[in-house]
mmCIF file of C-alpha atoms in Angstrom:
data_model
loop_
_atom_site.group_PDB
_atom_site.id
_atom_site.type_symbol
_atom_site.label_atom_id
_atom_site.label_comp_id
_atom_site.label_asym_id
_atom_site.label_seq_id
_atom_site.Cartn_x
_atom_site.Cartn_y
_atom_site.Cartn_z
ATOM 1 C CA UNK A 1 72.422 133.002 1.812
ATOM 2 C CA UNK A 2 72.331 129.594 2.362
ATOM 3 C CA UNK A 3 70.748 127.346 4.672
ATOM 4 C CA UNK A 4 73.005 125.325 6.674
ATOM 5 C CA UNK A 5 71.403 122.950 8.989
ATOM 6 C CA UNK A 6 73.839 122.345 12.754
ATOM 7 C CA UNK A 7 73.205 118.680 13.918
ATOM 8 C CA UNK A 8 73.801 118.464 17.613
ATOM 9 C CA UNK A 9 73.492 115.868 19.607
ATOM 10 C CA UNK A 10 73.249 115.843 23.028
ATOM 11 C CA UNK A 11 72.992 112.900 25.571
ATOM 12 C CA UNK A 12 73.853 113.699 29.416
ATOM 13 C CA UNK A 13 75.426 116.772 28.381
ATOM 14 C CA UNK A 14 73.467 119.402 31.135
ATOM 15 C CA UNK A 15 77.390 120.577 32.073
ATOM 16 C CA UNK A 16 77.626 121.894 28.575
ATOM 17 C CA UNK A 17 74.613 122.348 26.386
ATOM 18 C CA UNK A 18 73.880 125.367 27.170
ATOM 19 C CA UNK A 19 77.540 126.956 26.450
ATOM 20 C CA UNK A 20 77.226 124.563 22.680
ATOM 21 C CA UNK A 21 73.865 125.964 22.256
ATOM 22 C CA UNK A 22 74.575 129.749 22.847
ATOM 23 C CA UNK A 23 77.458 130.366 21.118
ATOM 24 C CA UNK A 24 75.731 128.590 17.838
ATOM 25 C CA UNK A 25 73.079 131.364 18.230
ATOM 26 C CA UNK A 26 74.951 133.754 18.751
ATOM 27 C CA UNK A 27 76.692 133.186 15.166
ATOM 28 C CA UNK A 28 77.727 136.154 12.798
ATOM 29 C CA UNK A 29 76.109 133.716 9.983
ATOM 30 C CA UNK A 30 72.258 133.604 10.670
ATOM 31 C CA UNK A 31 70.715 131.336 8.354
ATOM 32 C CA UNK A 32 70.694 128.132 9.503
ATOM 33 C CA UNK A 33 68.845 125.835 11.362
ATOM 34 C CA UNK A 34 70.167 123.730 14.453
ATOM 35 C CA UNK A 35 68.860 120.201 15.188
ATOM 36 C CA UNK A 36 69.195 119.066 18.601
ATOM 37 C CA UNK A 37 68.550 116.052 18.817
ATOM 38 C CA UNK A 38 68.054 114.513 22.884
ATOM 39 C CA UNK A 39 69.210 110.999 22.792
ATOM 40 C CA UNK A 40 67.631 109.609 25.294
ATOM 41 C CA UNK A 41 69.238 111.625 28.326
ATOM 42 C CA UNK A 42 68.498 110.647 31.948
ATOM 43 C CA UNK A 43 69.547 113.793 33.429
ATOM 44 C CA UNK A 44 68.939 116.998 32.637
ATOM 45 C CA UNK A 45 69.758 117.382 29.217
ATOM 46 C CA UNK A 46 66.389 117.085 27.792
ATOM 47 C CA UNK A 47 64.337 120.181 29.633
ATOM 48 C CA UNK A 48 67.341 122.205 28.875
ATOM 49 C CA UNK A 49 67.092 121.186 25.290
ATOM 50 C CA UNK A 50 63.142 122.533 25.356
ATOM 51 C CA UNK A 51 64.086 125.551 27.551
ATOM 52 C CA UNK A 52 67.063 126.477 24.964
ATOM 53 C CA UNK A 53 64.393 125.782 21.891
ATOM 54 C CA UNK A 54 62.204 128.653 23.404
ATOM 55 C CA UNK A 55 64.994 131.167 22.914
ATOM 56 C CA UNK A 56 65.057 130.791 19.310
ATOM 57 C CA UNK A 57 62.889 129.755 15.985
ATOM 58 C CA UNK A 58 65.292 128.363 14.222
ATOM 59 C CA UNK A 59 66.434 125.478 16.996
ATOM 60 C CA UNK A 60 64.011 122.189 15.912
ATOM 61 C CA UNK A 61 64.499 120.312 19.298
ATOM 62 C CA UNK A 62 63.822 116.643 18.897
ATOM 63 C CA UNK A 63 63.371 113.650 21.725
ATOM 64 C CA UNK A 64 64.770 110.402 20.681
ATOM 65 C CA UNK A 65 65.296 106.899 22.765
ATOM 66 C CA UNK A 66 68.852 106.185 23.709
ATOM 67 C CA UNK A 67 70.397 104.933 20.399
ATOM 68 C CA UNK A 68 74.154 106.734 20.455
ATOM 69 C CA UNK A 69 76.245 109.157 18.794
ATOM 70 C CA UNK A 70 76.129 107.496 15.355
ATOM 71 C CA UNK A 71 72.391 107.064 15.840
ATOM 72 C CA UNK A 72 71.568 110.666 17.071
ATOM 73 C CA UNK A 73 73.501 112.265 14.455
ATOM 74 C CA UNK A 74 71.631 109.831 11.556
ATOM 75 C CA UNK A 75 68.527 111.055 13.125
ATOM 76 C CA UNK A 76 69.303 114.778 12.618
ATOM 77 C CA UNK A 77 70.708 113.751 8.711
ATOM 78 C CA UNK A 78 67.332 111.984 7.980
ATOM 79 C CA UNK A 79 65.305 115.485 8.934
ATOM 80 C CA UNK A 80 67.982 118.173 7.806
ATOM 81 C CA UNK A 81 66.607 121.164 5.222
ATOM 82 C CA UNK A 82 69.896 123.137 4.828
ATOM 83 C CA UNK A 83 72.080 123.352 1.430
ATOM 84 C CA UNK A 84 75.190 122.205 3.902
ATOM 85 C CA UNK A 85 75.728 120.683 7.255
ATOM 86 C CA UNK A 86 77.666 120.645 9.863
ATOM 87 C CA UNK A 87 78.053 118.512 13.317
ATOM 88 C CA UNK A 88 78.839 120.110 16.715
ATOM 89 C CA UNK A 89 78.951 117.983 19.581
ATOM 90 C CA UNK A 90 76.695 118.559 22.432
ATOM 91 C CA UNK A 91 79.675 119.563 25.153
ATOM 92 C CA UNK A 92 82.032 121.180 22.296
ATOM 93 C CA UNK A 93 81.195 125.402 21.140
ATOM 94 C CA UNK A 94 82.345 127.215 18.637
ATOM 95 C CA UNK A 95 83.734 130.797 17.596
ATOM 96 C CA UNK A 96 81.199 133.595 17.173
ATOM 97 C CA UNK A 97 82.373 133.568 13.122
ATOM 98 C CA UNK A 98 82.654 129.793 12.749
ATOM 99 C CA UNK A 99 79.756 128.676 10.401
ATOM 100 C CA UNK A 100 80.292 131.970 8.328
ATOM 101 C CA UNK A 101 83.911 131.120 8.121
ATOM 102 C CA UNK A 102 83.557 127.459 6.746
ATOM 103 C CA UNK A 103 80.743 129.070 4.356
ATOM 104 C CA UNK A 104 83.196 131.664 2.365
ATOM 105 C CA UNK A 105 85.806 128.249 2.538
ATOM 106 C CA UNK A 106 82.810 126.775 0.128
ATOM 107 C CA UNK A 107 82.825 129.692 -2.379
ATOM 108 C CA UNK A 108 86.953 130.191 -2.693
ATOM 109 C CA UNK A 109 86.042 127.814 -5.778
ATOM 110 C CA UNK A 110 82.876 126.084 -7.230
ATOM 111 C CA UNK A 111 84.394 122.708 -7.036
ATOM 112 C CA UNK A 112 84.861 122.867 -3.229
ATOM 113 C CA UNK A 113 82.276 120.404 -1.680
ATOM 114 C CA UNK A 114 83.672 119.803 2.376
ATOM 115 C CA UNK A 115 85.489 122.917 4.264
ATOM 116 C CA UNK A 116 87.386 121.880 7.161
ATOM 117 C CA UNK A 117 89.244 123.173 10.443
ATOM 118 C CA UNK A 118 90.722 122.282 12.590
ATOM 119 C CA UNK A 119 89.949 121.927 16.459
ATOM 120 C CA UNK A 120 91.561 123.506 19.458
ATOM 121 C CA UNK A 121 91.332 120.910 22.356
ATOM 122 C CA UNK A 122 90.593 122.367 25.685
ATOM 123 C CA UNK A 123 89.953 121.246 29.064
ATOM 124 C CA UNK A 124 86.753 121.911 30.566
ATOM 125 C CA UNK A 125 88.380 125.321 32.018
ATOM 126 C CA UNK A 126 90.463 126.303 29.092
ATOM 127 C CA UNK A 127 89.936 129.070 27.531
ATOM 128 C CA UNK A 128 90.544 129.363 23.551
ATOM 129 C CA UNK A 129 93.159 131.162 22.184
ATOM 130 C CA UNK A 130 91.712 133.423 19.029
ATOM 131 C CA UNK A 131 93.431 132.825 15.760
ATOM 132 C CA UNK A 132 94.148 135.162 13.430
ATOM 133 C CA UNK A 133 92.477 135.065 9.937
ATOM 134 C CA UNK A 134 95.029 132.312 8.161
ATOM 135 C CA UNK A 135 95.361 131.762 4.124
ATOM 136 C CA UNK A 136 92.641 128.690 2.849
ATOM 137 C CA UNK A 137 94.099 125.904 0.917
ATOM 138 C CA UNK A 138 92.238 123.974 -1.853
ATOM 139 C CA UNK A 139 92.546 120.442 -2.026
ATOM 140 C CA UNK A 140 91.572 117.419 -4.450
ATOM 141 C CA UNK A 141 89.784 115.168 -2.287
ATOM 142 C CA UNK A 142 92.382 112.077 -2.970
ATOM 143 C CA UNK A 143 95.013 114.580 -1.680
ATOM 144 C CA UNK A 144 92.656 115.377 1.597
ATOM 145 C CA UNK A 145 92.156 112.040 2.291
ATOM 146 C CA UNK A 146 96.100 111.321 2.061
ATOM 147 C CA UNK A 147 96.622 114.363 4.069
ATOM 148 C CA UNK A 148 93.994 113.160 6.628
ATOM 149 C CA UNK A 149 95.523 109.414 6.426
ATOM 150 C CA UNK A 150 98.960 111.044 7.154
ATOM 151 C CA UNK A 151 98.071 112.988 10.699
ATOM 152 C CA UNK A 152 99.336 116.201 8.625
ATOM 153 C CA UNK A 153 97.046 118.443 10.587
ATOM 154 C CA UNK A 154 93.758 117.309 9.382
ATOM 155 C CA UNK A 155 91.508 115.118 11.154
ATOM 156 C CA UNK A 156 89.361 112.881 10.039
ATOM 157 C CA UNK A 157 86.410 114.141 12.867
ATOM 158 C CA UNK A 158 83.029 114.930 11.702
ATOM 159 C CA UNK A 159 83.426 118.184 14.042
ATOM 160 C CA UNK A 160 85.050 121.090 12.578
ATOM 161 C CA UNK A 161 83.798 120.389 8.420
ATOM 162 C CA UNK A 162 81.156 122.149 6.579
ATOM 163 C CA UNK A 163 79.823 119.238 4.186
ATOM 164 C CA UNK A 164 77.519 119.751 0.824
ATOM 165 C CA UNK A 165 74.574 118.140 1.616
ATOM 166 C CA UNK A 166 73.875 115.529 -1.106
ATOM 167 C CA UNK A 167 77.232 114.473 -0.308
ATOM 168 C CA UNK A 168 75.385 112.563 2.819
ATOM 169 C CA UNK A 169 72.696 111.220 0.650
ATOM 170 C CA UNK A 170 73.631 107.413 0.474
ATOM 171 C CA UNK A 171 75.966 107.555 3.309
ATOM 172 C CA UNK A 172 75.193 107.041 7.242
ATOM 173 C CA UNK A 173 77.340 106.611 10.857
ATOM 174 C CA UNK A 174 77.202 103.372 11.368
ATOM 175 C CA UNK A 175 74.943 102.194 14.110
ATOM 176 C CA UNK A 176 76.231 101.113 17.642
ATOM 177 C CA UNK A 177 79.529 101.420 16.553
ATOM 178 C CA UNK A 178 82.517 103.198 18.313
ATOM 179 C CA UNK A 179 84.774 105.481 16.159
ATOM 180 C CA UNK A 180 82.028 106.686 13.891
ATOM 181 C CA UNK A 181 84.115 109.337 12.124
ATOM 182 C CA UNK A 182 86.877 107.052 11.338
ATOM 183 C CA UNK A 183 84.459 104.585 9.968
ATOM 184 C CA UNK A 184 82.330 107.620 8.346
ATOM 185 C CA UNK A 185 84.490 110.435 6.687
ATOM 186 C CA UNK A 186 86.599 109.062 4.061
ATOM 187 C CA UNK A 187 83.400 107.439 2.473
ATOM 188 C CA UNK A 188 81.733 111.063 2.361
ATOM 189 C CA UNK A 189 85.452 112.278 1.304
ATOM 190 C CA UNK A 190 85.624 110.008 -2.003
ATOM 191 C CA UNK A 191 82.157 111.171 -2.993
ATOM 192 C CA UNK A 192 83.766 115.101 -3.201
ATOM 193 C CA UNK A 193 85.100 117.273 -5.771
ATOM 194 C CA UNK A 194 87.484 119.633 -3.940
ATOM 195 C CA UNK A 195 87.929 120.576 0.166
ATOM 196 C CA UNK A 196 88.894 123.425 0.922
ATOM 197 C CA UNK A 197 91.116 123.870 4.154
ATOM 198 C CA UNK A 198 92.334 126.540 7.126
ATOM 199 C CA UNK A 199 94.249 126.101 9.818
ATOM 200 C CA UNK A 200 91.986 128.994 11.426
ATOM 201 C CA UNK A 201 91.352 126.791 15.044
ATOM 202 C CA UNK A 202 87.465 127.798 15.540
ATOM 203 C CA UNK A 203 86.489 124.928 17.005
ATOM 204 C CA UNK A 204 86.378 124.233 20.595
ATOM 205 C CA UNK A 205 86.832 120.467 21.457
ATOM 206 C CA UNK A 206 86.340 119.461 24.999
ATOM 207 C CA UNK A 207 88.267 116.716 26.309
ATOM 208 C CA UNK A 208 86.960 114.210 29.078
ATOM 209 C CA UNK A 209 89.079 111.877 31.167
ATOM 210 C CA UNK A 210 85.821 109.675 30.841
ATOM 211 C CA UNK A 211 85.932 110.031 26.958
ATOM 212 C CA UNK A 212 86.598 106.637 24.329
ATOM 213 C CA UNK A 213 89.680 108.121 23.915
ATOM 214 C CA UNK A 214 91.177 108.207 27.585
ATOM 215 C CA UNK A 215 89.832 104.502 28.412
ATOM 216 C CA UNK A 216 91.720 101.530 29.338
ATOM 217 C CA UNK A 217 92.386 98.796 26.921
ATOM 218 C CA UNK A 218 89.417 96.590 26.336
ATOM 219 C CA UNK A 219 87.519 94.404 23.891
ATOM 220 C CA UNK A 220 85.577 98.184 22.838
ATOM 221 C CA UNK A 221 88.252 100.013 22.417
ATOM 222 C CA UNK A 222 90.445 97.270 19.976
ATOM 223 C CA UNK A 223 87.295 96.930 17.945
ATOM 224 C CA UNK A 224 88.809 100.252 16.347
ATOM 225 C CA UNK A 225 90.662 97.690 13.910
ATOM 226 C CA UNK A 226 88.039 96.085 12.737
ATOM 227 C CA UNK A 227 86.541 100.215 11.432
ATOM 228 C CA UNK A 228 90.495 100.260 10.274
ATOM 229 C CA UNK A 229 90.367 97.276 8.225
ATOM 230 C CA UNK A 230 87.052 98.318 7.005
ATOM 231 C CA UNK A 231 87.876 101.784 5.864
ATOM 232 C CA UNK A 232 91.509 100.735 4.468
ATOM 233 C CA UNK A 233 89.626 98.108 2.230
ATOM 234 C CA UNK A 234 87.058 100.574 0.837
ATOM 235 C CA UNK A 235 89.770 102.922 0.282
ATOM 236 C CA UNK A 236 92.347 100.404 -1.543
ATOM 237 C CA UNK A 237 88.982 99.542 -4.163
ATOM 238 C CA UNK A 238 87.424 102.842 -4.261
ATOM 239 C CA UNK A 239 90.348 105.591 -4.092
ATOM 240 C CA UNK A 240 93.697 103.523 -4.626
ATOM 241 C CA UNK A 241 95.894 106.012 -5.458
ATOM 242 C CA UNK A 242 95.426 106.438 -1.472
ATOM 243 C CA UNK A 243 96.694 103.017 -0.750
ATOM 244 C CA UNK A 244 100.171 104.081 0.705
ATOM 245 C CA UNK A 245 98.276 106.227 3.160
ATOM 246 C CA UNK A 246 95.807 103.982 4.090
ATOM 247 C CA UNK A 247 98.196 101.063 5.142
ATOM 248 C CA UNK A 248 100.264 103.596 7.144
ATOM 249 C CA UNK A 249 96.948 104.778 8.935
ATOM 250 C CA UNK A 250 95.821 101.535 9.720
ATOM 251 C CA UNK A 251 99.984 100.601 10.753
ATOM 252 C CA UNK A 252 99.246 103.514 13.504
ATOM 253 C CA UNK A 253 96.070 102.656 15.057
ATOM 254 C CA UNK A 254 97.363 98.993 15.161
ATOM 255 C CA UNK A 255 100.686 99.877 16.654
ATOM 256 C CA UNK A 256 98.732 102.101 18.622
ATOM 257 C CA UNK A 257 96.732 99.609 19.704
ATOM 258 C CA UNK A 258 99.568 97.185 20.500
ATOM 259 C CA UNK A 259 101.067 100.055 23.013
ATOM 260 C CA UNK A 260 97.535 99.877 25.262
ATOM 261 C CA UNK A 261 97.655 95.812 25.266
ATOM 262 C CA UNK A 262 101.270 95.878 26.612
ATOM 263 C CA UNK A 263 100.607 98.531 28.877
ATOM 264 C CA UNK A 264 97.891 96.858 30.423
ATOM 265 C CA UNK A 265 100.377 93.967 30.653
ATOM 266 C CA UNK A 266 102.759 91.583 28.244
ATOM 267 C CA UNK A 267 100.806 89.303 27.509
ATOM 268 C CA UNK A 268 97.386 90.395 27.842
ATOM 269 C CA UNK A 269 95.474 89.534 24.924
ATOM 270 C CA UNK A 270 97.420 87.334 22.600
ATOM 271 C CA UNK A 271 94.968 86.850 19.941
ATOM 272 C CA UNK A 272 94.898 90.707 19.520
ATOM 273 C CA UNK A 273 98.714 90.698 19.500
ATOM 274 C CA UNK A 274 99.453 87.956 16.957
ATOM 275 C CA UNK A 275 96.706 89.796 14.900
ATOM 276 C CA UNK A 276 98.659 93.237 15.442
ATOM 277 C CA UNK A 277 101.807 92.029 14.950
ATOM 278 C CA UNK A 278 100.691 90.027 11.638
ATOM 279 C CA UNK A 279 99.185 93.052 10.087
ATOM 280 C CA UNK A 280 102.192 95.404 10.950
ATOM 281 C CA UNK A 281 104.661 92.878 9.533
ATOM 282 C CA UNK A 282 102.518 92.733 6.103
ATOM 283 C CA UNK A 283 102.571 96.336 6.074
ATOM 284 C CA UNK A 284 106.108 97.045 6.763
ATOM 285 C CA UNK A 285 106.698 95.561 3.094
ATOM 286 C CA UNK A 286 105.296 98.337 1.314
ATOM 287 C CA UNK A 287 105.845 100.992 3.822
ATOM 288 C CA UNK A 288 109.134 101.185 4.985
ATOM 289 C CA UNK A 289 110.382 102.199 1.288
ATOM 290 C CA UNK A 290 108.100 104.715 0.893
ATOM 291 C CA UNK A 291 109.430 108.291 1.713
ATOM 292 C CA UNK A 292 105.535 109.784 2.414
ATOM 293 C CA UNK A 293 105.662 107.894 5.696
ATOM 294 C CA UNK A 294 107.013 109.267 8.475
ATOM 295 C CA UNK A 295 110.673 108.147 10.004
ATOM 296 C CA UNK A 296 108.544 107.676 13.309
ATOM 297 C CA UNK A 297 106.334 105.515 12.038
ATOM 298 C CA UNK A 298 108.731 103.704 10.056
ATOM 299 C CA UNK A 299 110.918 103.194 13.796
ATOM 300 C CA UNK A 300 107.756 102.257 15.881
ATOM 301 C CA UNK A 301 107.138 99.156 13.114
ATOM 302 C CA UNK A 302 110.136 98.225 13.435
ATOM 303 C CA UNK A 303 110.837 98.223 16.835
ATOM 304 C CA UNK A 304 107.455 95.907 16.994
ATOM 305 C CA UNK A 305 109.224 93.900 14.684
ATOM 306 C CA UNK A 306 112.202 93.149 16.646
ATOM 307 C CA UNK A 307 111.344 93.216 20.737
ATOM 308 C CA UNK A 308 107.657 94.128 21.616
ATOM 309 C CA UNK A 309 109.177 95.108 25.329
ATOM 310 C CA UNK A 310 111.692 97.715 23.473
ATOM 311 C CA UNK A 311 108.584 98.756 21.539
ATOM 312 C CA UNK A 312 106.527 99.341 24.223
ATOM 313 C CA UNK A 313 109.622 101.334 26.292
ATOM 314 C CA UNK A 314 110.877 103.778 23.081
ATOM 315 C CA UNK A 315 106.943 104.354 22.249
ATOM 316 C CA UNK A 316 105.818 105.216 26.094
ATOM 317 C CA UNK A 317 108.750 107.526 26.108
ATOM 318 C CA UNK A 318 108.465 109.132 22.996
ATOM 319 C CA UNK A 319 104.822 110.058 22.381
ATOM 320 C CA UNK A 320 102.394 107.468 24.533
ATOM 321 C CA UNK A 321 99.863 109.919 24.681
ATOM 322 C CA UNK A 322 99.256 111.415 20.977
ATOM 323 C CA UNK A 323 95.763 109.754 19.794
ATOM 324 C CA UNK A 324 95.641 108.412 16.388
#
């Protein structure tokens, strides 16, 4: 059996931690090791984290200053042992069969390097529905990262993958940086042979009003297209046969981004806007002739192209609330 090592960070989490922590011991799978890692917490997080270490050998509890996610997670990468890993947030849980689930994903062929599900989102008092056992697709990696680029069901989360270790060897989150798995994943992705996939939903997501995702429009939350230009232009030089679905990607989270500006009024931020706006009109030139990219997509750029008001009613209407 291999040893998979379960990075989980936990900062201000004493709501949750314990649920997280319990249902990773309690997996079917038993060799593995989970790192929890304390990031600094200033409630009770941290003498939960000991107390939880005393109920089993094979947590490694660590105590870290305050450094973030992306930090937290490094941290746990930099002392891992396992053959695999995996990353479960400190207020998510999982399924009783999740890590031996993603573990028979890795042997449905010797290629397969990343197994992935994915998540069911909850609220705090939700309580999962239980999938039935569902059929496991392999995938090239280009074709996983087009799927991922694409929103077809696959996310590009850290949560809810089984990587191969060595895959993580020369890649880390970025430091004090906010969405860490869109500015992560795809560089671990190009590194791997095959991924295999199930739509098997065995991970539990939380979600938080307070969360990045749920927050108003501000400086933090547009610096998502700076990760977007980032990744895009890694992806265009490393993996171009993924260039279609890496301009409509980065097309979303702009446009998406456009929709929280004008919602927080017309003209709020300009200089974001002209930059939006300039981006989505050099990207509706390859785009809107290709058939891979969805007629929604292709209606949201160009309403932005014609009346940003029209764009801003048609998108609020249609599907405001879908995250990117």
């Amino acid at each position: 059996m291999a040893l998979i090592s379960v990075i989980v960070p936990a900062y201000n989490v004493e709501k949750y931690i314990k649920k997280c922590i319990e249902s990773i011991i309690r997996q079917s799978y038993t060799e593995f090791e989970l790192l929890l890692i304390d990031d600094g917490s200033t409630d009770n997080t941290s003498r939960l984290c000991d107390d939880l270490a005393q109920q089993d050998a094979r947590i490694k509890c660590f105590h870290k200053p305050n450094g973030g996610l992306s930090d937290a997670r490094n941290y746990g990468l930099d002392r891992m042992s396992g053959e695999c890993v995996t990353f479960i947030d400190g207020d998510d849980y999982v399924s009783a069969n999740y890590i031996e689930y993603l573990v028979n994903m890795m042997t449905v062929d010797n290629d397969v390097q990343i197994a992935m599900l994915p998540g069911q989102k909850l609220r705090e008092d939700d309580q999962p529905i239980s999938d039935i056992n569902k059929d496991i697709q392999v995938f090239s990696s280009v074709d996983a990262i087009k799927k991922m680029m694409l929103r077809k069901n696959i996310s590009h989360s850290s949560w809810g993958k089984l990587f191969t270790a060595n895959l993580w060897d020369n890649v880390r989150f970025p430091f004090g940086r906010n969405y860490e798995d869109y500015a992560t994943t795809y560089y671990v992705f190009c590194q791997a042979r095959k991924v295999a996939y199930s739509n098997n939903r065995l991970y539990y997501y939380i979600q938080h009003s307070e969360s990045i995702m749920h927050q108003c429009c501000s400086e933090k939350t547009l610096s998502v297209l700076d990760v977007s230009d980032s990744v895009t232009n890694y992806i265009e030089n490393e993996c171009p046969e993924c260039t279609i679905e890496a301009r409509t990607l980065q097309t979303a989270v702009y446009l998406k981004n456009m929709q929280a500006i004008l919602n927080t009024g017309i003209d709020q931020y300009p200089e974001y806007q002209m930059r939006i706006f300039t981006k989505v009109r050099e990207n509706s030139k390859l785009l809107l002739k290709q058939k891979q990219v969805s007629k929604k997509d292709k209606i949201k750029i160009l309403l932005l192209l014609f009346d940003k008001k029209t764009f801003l009613k048609i998108y609020n209407l249609n599907d405001g609330n879908v995250k990117i």
